[in-house]
Tab-separated table of C-alpha atoms in Angstrom:
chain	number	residue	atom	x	y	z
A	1	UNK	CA	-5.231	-5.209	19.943
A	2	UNK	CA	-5.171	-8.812	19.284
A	3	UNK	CA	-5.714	-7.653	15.419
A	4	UNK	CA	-2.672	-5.741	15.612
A	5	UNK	CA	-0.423	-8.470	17.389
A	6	UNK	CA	-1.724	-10.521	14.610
A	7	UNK	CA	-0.283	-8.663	12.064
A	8	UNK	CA	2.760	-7.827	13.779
A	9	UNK	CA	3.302	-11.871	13.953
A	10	UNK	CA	2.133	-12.907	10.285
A	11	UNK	CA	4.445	-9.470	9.233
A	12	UNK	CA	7.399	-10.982	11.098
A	13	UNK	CA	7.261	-14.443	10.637
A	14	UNK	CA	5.014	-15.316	7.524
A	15	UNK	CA	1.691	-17.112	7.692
A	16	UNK	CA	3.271	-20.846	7.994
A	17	UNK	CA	5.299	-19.608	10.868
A	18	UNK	CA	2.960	-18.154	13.230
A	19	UNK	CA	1.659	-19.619	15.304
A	20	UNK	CA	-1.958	-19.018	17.252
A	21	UNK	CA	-0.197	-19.808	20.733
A	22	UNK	CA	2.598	-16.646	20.401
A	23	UNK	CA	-0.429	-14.351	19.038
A	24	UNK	CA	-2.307	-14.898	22.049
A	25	UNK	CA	0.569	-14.960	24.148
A	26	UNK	CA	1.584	-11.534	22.971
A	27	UNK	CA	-1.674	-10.015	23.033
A	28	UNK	CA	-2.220	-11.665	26.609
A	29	UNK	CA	-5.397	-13.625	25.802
A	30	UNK	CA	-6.134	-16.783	25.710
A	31	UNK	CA	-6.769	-19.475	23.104
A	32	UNK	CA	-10.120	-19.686	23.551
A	33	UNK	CA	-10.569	-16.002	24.031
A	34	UNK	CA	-9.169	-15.773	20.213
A	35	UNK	CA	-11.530	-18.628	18.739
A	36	UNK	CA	-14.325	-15.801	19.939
A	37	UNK	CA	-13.415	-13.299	17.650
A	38	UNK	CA	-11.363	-15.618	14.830
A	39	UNK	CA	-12.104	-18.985	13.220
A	40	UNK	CA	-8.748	-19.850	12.492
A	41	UNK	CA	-5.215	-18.411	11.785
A	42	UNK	CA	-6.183	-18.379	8.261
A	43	UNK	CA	-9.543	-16.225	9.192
A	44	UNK	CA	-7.389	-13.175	10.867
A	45	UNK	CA	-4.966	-13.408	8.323
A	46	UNK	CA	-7.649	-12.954	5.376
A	47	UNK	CA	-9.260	-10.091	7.584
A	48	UNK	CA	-5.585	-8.247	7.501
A	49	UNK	CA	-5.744	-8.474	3.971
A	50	UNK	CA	-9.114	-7.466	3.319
A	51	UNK	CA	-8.578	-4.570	5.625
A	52	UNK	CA	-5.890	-3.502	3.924
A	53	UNK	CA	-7.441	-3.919	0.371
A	54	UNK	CA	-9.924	-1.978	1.099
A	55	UNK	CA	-7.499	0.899	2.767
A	56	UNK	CA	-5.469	0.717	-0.141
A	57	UNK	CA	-7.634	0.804	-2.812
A	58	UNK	CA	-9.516	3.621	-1.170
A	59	UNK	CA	-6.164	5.480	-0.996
A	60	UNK	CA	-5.682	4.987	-4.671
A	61	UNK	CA	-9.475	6.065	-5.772
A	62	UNK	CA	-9.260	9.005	-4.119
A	63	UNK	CA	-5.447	10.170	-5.529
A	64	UNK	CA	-7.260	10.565	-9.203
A	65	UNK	CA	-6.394	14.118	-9.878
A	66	UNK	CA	-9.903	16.645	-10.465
A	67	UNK	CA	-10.300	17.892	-13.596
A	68	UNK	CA	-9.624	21.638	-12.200
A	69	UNK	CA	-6.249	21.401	-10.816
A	70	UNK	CA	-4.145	24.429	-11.985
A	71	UNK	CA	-0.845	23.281	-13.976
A	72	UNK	CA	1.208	24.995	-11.499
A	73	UNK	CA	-0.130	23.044	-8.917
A	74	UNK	CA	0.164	19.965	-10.639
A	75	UNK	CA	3.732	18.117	-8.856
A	76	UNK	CA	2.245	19.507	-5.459
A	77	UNK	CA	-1.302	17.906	-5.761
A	78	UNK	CA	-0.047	14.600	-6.928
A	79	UNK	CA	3.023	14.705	-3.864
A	80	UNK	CA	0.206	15.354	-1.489
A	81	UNK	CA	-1.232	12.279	-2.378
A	82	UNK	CA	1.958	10.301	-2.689
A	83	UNK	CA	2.505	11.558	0.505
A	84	UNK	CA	-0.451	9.984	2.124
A	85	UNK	CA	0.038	6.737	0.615
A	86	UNK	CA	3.539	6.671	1.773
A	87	UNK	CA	2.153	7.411	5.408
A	88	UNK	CA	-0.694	4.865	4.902
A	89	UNK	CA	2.560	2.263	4.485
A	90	UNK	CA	4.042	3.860	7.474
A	91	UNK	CA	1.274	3.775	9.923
A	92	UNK	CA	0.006	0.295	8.766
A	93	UNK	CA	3.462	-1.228	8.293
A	94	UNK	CA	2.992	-4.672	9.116
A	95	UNK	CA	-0.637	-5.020	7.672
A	96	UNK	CA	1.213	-3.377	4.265
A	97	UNK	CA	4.078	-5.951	4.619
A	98	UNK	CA	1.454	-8.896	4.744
A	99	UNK	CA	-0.968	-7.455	2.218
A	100	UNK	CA	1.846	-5.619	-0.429
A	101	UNK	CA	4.709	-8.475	0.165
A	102	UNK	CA	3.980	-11.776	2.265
A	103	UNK	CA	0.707	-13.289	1.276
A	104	UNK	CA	-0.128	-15.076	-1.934
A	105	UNK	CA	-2.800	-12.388	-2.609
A	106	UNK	CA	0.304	-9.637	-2.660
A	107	UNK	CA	0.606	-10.505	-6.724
A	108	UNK	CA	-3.369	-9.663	-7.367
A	109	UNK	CA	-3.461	-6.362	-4.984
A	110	UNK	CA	-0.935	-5.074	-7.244
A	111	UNK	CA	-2.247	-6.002	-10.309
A	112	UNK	CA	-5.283	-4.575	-9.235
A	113	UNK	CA	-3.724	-1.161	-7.784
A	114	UNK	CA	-2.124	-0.907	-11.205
A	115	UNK	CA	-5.262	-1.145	-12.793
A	116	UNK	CA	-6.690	1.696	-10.765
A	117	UNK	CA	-3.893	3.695	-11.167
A	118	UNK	CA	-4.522	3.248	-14.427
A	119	UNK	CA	-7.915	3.859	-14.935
A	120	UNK	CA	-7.038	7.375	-13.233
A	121	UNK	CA	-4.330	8.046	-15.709
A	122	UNK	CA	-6.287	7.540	-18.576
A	123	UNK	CA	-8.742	9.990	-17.018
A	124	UNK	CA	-6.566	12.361	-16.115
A	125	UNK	CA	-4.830	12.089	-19.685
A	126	UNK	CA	-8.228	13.065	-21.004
A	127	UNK	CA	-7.928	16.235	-18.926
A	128	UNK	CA	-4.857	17.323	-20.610
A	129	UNK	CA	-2.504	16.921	-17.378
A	130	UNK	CA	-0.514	13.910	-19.456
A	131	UNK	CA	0.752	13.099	-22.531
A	132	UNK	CA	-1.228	10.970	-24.853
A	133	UNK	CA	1.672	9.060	-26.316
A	134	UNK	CA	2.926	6.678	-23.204
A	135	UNK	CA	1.825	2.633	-22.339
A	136	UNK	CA	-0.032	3.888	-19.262
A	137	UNK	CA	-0.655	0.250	-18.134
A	138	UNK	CA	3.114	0.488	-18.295
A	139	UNK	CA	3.452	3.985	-16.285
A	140	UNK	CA	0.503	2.384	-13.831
A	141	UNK	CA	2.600	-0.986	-13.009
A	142	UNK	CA	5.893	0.764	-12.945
A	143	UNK	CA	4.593	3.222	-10.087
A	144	UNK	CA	3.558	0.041	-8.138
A	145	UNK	CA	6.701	-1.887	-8.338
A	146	UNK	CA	8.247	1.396	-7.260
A	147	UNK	CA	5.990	2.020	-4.905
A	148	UNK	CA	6.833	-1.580	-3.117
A	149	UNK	CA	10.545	-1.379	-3.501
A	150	UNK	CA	10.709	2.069	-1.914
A	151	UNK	CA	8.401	1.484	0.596
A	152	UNK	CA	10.714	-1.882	1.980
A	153	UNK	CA	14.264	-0.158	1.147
A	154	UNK	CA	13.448	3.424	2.297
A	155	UNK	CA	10.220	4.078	4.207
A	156	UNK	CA	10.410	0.555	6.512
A	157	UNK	CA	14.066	1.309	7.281
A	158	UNK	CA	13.684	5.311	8.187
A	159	UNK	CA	15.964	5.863	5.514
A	160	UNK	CA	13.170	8.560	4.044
A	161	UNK	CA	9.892	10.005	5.500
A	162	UNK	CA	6.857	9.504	3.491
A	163	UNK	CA	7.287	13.420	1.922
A	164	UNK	CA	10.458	12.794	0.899
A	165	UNK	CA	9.815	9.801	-0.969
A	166	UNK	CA	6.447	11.449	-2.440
A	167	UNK	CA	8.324	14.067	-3.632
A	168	UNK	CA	11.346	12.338	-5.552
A	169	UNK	CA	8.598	9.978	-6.666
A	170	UNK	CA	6.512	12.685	-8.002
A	171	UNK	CA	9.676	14.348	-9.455
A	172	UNK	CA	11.221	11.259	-11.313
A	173	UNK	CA	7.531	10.346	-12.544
A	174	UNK	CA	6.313	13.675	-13.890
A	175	UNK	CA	9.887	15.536	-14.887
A	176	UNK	CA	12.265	12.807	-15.188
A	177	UNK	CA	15.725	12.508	-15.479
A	178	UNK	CA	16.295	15.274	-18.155
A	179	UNK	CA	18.167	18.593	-17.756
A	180	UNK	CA	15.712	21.011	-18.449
């Protein structure tokens, strides 16, 4: 609970603007009572981050495609785990604003998303579901800063549901634009 007010305060207001005193008062503890569990205001902000991290980049690890997915299954398998990244965002909005947008460590969480994403590309190129000829470092951060955008503009403000954005995502990213 008092994790969660935490984040909901650092995700409204920024680190320098929260304050110990409203997260306590919100969570209806005392000061004291939060010194028990954190060191400082910088100490349950770096949790929320790590938590996240490690949420994230578990999310990411396990969206590498196997090696035996059918090529007609291809857009559905890679929206399915669009999908749950989108509703990872969802459910963990203020934690994702803090760790994806407000801290200083947002920068190196998507460098290092990008990374992963690419090392799963370049695997999954080598199983024939891509083409060979594309910057995947390119592909890799373009999917993150797209991921970001449409996560504030359209998942945070209910403009689209996490399927909805997984599948135009998937659609733009694996047929494009073209008329076929």
């Amino acid at each position: 609970m008092l994790l969660e007010i935490a984040a909901q305060q650092f995700a409204l207001h920024g680190f320098h603007k929260t304050k110990i005193s409203e997260i306590v008062k919100e969570a209806n503890v005392t000061q004291p009572t939060f010194y028990l569990y954190f060191k400082s205001k910088d100490a349950v902000f770096q949790e929320l981050i790590q938590v996240f991290k490690e949420k994230l980049y578990n999310h990411v690890a396990h969206s590498k495609l196997p090696a035996d997915v059918a090529k007609e299954g291809l857009l559905s398998r890679i929206a399915y785990g669009l999908s749950r990244l989108f509703e990872f965002f969802k459910q963990n909005e203020n934690v994702a604003r803090i760790g994806f947008v407000v801290s200083e460590e947002a920068k190196d969480i998507k460098v290092q998303m990008a990374l992963k994403i690419e090392e799963n590309l370049i695997e999954e190129v080598e199983n024939g579901y891509f083409t060979t000829d594309i910057n995947l470092n390119l592909v890799a951060t373009t999917m993150v800063g797209a991921i970001e955008h449409l996560s504030i503009t359209k998942l945070w403000t209910g403009v689209h549901s996490p399927e909805e954005l997984a599948q135009d995502f998937t659609s733009l990213f694996l047929c494009g634009l073209k008329n076929n």
